[in-house]
């Protein structure tokens, strides 16, 4: 077990180094200039060149890369060009909304997806299966910005139950901030539940054909016990994977929803940093997201071991 | 194990859902009076001198004040200065007397040393200040409340330059001056409290504010912080700004898409749409240095081919939101002139084709650089390409993001025309930058220099109007850029935000929030 974890951690490090090199190369190869944006329309080429020196952007790329790697090795992700704070601080400020949004959305997705998938599998081919499958297809096809705008229109503009956007006024309590997450989490949850429905259905269908299910039934166990204890438990491995991956995806990938609801999340941070070419923020954030992604994969593997004892051996 | 996992999972979700379910706004209790102001982006910086971006000026004009400012009719009037400067007979020495008893947010009184240090920083740091620095011989304190500014040659735009809120000649507390500002200590009616990027920039009322006594007019006169807390909230998505305004979340929303006017008008009495007339102008910059349009006759041919009327219609749709007119300054202002107007909005493909042929045009593509950051830039670029095609001129659209455009336009090898826009300012030397030397497009000619020298050295406002006409004529003759037309902006406020005066850089002193 320990060897397994150590081996995976080694792999993680290799992935992160690769990510660091690629992210640095890609951001610098892309055209665009943060300093020209920073100084505004009246700045001359001379002004821009002067300011580039101030931010160390005039140095050769390899020197800049070496400097960055040295900083990262010391746990310092650099200083944002636009936000007037270290990248680590900017990230820490985004951690809360992103964490709650992702957890909240995955919870909604799992709460919808697992029971619906289970029901669709158990009553395979019946009306309820067809309805759930159709809804899942629809859910997977609806663009999130559209659903977001519709929910805002209904629940914020007409009914006034939830705020249309943002993450609460300065200094409001956590519960008020969570109140701002209901609509975006619903959008993400509903859309992502489609995948979970389909995965659960497929996985449960596989298990239902297994010999031990027939054995359980022939032992005279009630259908409820058979489904919940024997089938669902064994079907959980792929479901856990997809739930975990959905969670990982939301850490940096809820960009569209975050934009529509103007949430100060990590996805938003990356996109805005890309638009203004805030190199240290792009590099630092992508590195951290990659790290979290790899970590979640590691945790999924560990959960496999808990759910399925065969993997432990 | 799996059941336990599921049970925990479900119970956690339920508890979270229960937390969040109570309907209706929860935070209406005992908050200070505050206004939520939806802005188009996160400010690039909070250094009022560091950039000419409008957004930074809009926010930081509450914190910092200049020596002079503009009244409702765009006249330059004193702000931190006691009165207009006393100029020597030759127009070179300007003696500025400061107001007494003006306090910085740290409690110290403003003196001449602060002003000298601030203006020196402005001339070193600000793109605007650097342009002025070329005209300035010296700035010195002459006693605690007097500053003497000496020019090399008479320079009429001086006071306008000192008054503008963007790239502001802000007066900073001397002890806070550093290459990168850490403390934002000014004299304004609001002081800086906190910035959370992409969430808000928070300003609170400065209790020790020393207001002018004159009645409020434009940015000038009495300023009173009636609202305790101003929250500038970056909301880059235009639809989100509209929805937030309609749902009552924002007290003010800046720059909304013109298509939303219908919804705002139908929203009932809680929302008030605000139209700011002659808010800005789109303009097309020509590369006069390299490439196919370095040829002036060919630039003239392109000008004949172009129909700004069609471009403005494509860009702004609703005729309430734009004006198609050759005068670069609105009717009724001191610099109004129609000089060169016969060359505007010709949209004559046949004449353009003939002119291009005479200019030796042989099918090289005209590279149009535009961005979709502003959808109207893109729409105009599409129309331009079509109009060029009709005149037999090959157009090549290069649509890039804004960060790429502002980089590429500095390289004369990469483009022939780029699309941008500017706010409508009262003084040509403030914008477009092509009227100065060295800006992208690299327009420089004896006629330009002669016309601008005469205009900039004339201190008498009554005579400057005619002299501007001569500059405008040169612009139409040499085609370094085309001022496409004027557009009005659409913003909105909640009915409860009272006392708001529509302005190019929205300000929120003298406004209050009813019921908060």
Tab-separated table of C-alpha atoms in Angstrom, chain B residues 29-36 190 202-205 225-231 251 511-516:
chain	number	residue	atom	x	y	z
B	29	UNK	CA	-29.774	44.026	8.461
B	30	UNK	CA	-27.987	46.978	10.024
B	31	UNK	CA	-25.458	47.433	7.226
B	32	UNK	CA	-23.913	50.846	6.640
B	33	UNK	CA	-25.470	52.793	3.782
B	34	UNK	CA	-23.731	51.363	0.788
B	35	UNK	CA	-23.987	51.342	-2.989
B	36	UNK	CA	-23.163	48.360	-5.196
B	190	UNK	CA	-13.790	58.670	-0.052
B	202	UNK	CA	-14.228	49.151	-1.320
B	203	UNK	CA	-14.147	52.873	-0.520
B	204	UNK	CA	-15.488	54.429	2.668
B	205	UNK	CA	-16.491	57.972	3.522
B	225	UNK	CA	-20.036	61.715	0.567
B	226	UNK	CA	-23.665	60.912	1.381
B	227	UNK	CA	-23.241	57.154	1.011
B	228	UNK	CA	-20.963	55.596	3.629
B	229	UNK	CA	-19.541	52.833	1.504
B	230	UNK	CA	-18.968	52.560	-2.248
B	231	UNK	CA	-18.441	49.074	-3.609
B	251	UNK	CA	-27.527	50.433	-7.496
B	511	UNK	CA	-25.574	60.764	-4.498
B	512	UNK	CA	-27.548	58.913	-1.867
B	513	UNK	CA	-29.304	55.596	-1.554
B	514	UNK	CA	-32.894	55.919	-0.430
B	515	UNK	CA	-34.021	53.449	2.205
B	516	UNK	CA	-30.540	52.196	3.003
